[in-house]
Every structure is written in C-alpha cells, then in structure tokens.
Short mmCIF file of C-alpha atoms in Angstrom, two decimals:
data_model
loop_
_atom_site.label_atom_id
_atom_site.label_comp_id
_atom_site.label_asym_id
_atom_site.label_seq_id
_atom_site.Cartn_x
_atom_site.Cartn_y
_atom_site.Cartn_z
CA MET A 1 15.86 -17.10 -21.60
CA ASP A 2 16.31 -13.50 -22.67
CA HIS A 3 12.92 -11.85 -23.10
CA GLY A 4 14.28 -8.62 -24.58
CA MET A 5 14.30 -7.05 -21.12
CA ASP A 6 16.51 -4.14 -22.06
CA HIS A 7 15.06 -0.72 -21.37
CA LEU A 8 12.81 0.22 -24.28
CA PRO A 9 13.32 4.00 -24.41
CA THR A 10 11.22 4.61 -27.51
CA THR A 11 8.14 3.27 -29.18
CA GLU A 12 10.31 2.24 -32.14
CA ALA A 13 12.60 0.21 -29.85
CA ALA A 14 9.53 -1.53 -28.42
CA VAL A 15 8.20 -2.29 -31.93
CA THR A 16 11.59 -3.75 -32.91
CA THR A 17 11.48 -5.99 -29.81
CA LEU A 18 7.92 -7.08 -30.63
CA ARG A 19 8.98 -7.96 -34.19
CA ALA A 20 11.75 -10.16 -32.74
CA LEU A 21 9.30 -11.84 -30.35
CA ALA A 22 6.86 -12.49 -33.20
CA ALA A 23 9.67 -14.15 -35.15
CA ARG A 24 10.69 -16.23 -32.10
CA TYR A 25 7.17 -17.58 -31.62
CA GLY A 26 6.31 -17.87 -35.33
CA LEU A 27 3.57 -15.21 -35.20
CA THR A 28 2.46 -12.77 -37.86
CA ILE A 29 2.71 -9.13 -36.89
CA GLU A 30 1.03 -6.00 -38.21
CA VAL A 31 2.08 -2.56 -36.99
CA THR A 32 0.33 0.79 -37.41
CA HIS A 33 2.18 3.96 -36.36
CA ASP A 34 0.62 7.20 -35.07
CA ILE A 35 3.22 9.98 -35.03
CA GLY A 36 2.65 13.55 -33.91
CA ALA A 37 0.61 15.13 -31.13
CA ASP A 38 -2.29 15.56 -33.53
CA GLN A 39 -2.33 11.78 -34.23
CA THR A 40 -1.68 10.17 -30.85
CA SER A 41 -4.59 9.09 -28.69
CA ARG A 42 -3.60 10.83 -25.48
CA ARG A 43 -2.92 14.22 -27.03
CA SER A 44 -6.26 15.04 -28.61
CA ALA A 45 -6.15 18.44 -26.90
CA ALA A 46 -2.98 19.36 -28.80
CA GLY A 47 -4.92 21.55 -31.20
CA VAL A 48 -5.26 21.67 -34.96
CA GLY A 49 -1.98 21.37 -36.85
CA VAL A 50 0.11 20.90 -33.67
CA THR A 51 2.40 17.91 -34.11
CA THR A 52 4.96 18.33 -31.32
CA ASP A 53 4.66 18.25 -27.57
CA PRO A 54 5.45 21.44 -25.64
CA ASP A 55 9.06 20.24 -25.23
CA GLY A 56 9.45 20.00 -29.02
CA THR A 57 9.42 16.20 -29.22
CA LEU A 58 7.32 14.26 -31.69
CA PRO A 59 5.17 11.73 -29.77
CA HIS A 60 4.96 8.26 -31.31
CA GLU A 61 2.44 5.51 -30.60
CA ALA A 62 2.06 2.15 -32.28
CA TYR A 63 -0.70 -0.40 -32.52
CA VAL A 64 0.55 -3.97 -32.93
CA GLU A 65 -1.57 -7.00 -33.84
CA LEU A 66 -0.01 -10.41 -33.30
CA GLY A 67 -1.41 -13.43 -35.15
CA GLY A 68 -1.97 -16.80 -33.52
CA ARG A 69 -3.57 -17.82 -30.26
CA PRO A 70 -4.35 -16.13 -28.03
CA GLN A 71 -5.40 -13.08 -30.06
CA VAL A 72 -3.13 -10.28 -28.83
CA ASP A 73 -3.14 -6.56 -29.61
CA VAL A 74 -0.66 -4.12 -28.09
CA ARG A 75 -1.11 -0.33 -28.03
CA LEU A 76 2.24 1.27 -27.21
CA PHE A 77 1.73 4.78 -25.87
CA ALA A 78 4.24 7.62 -26.02
CA ASP A 79 4.12 7.80 -22.21
CA ASP A 80 6.15 4.58 -21.68
CA ASP A 81 3.16 2.33 -21.06
CA ALA A 82 0.97 -0.02 -23.05
CA LEU A 83 -2.50 -1.50 -23.27
CA ILE A 84 -2.38 -5.22 -24.06
CA THR A 85 -5.59 -7.00 -25.05
CA VAL A 86 -5.60 -10.80 -24.74
CA ASP A 87 -8.63 -12.53 -26.30
CA GLY A 88 -10.78 -9.51 -25.45
CA VAL A 89 -9.39 -8.97 -21.93
CA GLU A 90 -7.91 -5.46 -21.68
CA CYS A 91 -4.79 -5.15 -19.55
CA PRO A 92 -4.08 -1.40 -19.21
CA ASP A 93 -1.10 0.42 -17.73
CA ILE A 94 1.56 -2.17 -18.54
CA ALA A 95 5.00 -0.57 -18.35
CA ARG A 96 6.57 -0.59 -21.84
CA ASP A 97 9.61 -2.38 -20.41
CA ASP A 98 7.30 -5.19 -19.12
CA VAL A 99 5.62 -5.83 -22.49
CA PRO A 100 8.17 -8.43 -23.71
CA ALA A 101 7.97 -10.42 -20.45
CA PHE A 102 4.16 -10.19 -20.48
CA LEU A 103 4.03 -11.62 -24.02
CA CYS A 104 6.62 -14.31 -23.30
CA ALA A 105 4.54 -15.43 -20.29
CA LEU A 106 1.54 -15.78 -22.61
CA TYR A 107 3.31 -17.64 -25.40
CA GLU A 108 5.35 -19.89 -23.09
CA GLY A 109 2.26 -21.06 -21.18
CA HIS A 110 2.93 -19.31 -17.85
CA ALA A 111 -0.28 -17.23 -17.81
CA TRP A 112 -3.38 -18.63 -16.14
CA VAL A 113 -6.98 -17.78 -15.29
CA LYS A 114 -7.76 -17.73 -11.57
CA THR A 115 -11.34 -18.44 -10.54
CA ARG A 116 -12.74 -17.09 -7.28
CA ARG A 117 -15.89 -18.66 -5.85
CA PHE A 118 -17.06 -15.83 -3.59
CA PRO A 119 -17.60 -13.27 -4.66
CA PRO A 120 -17.54 -14.96 -8.05
CA GLY A 121 -14.93 -13.72 -10.47
CA ARG A 122 -12.24 -14.70 -12.93
CA PHE A 123 -8.86 -13.05 -13.36
CA LEU A 124 -6.17 -13.28 -16.03
CA MET A 125 -2.87 -13.73 -14.20
CA ILE A 126 0.39 -12.87 -15.99
CA PRO A 127 3.70 -13.44 -14.16
CA LEU A 128 6.26 -10.65 -14.56
CA PRO A 129 9.91 -10.30 -13.51
CA GLY A 130 10.65 -9.53 -9.88
CA ASP A 131 8.00 -11.89 -8.48
CA ARG A 132 5.20 -9.63 -9.73
CA VAL A 133 1.94 -10.82 -11.25
CA HIS A 134 -0.35 -8.66 -13.37
CA LYS A 135 -3.95 -9.47 -12.38
CA GLU A 136 -6.82 -8.41 -14.64
CA PHE A 137 -10.52 -8.98 -13.97
CA ILE A 138 -12.28 -10.78 -16.83
CA LEU A 139 -15.63 -9.12 -17.56
CA ALA A 140 -16.90 -11.26 -20.46
CA GLY A 141 -16.99 -14.97 -21.10
CA LEU A 142 -13.85 -17.00 -21.58
CA SER A 143 -12.42 -17.69 -25.02
CA PRO A 144 -11.32 -21.29 -25.66
CA TRP A 145 -7.70 -20.21 -25.04
CA LEU A 146 -8.54 -18.57 -21.71
CA ASN A 147 -10.81 -21.46 -20.68
CA GLY A 148 -7.90 -23.85 -21.29
CA ARG A 149 -5.81 -21.96 -18.72
CA THR A 150 -8.35 -21.95 -15.88
CA ARG A 151 -7.09 -23.12 -12.50
#
C-alpha cells in the first residue's frame, strides 16, 4: 500500500500528506501553522521583527492534531524532522519523510509495546521502511491503547 512515501520537501507538502492520511483512516485533523523565524520554535534567537532565515527563506512549522485512537500530535519542524506524540509518548527526531509510514504503522496495527524484565522498561516500537524500527522509551503509565499493544 502506498503510504505517501514521496519526498516531502516542505512543511506544506507534509501537511497535505497528513490530510490525505487522515481522510484514509477516517480521522479528524486540525492544523496550526507557524510561519517566519520569529514564530517557529527552533528560531527563537532570530531577533525581534526578523521573519526570514539568513538565506532569505521563510521557515514554516506546523502542529497537527489527529482525532481518534491513539491520540496523535505531530509537530513538523522546518528542519525536515518531526516530533510525534502517541498517547503521551514523545517520539522526537522522526525524519519528515518517515512521518507517513510511522502513522500508517500506528493506524494499521503494526506498532507494539515491548516489555523488558531486567532492567524493567517498556518501549513503543514503530516499524519503518527499510527494516528499521523506531524505539521509544515509555516514561509514564500505559494508556488503554498502548496497553492493548503490549507484547
């Protein structure tokens, strides 16, 4: 199945892909845009009234909330990466091009929670293309959705 794996060169292209994924899985979607160096989270040192990066480009970030279960929020950064939060578990440094596959793994039931006995720990495991798996340590308790995926 096509997961929208084309290169996502811009934040807007990524948002368009996320809108299509939301439609595919019957999810609501809310998008907030932050445009300009004075508005984006990683450019707080840009200075007052400075909206462009030194190269003259206008940085663009977006915050996307997807309805349904699990609860998923995606922060698309201007630097080609994303922070995806799944039921309170933060998954930082996801390549923007991997975001569609990450979300498809969640919504198609391929993600799981791995439990380690010693030392004790739980990890959210998300399969990605190329036989990669994103592994994220779970600090807090498990939501019902995460608990239902424990192996």
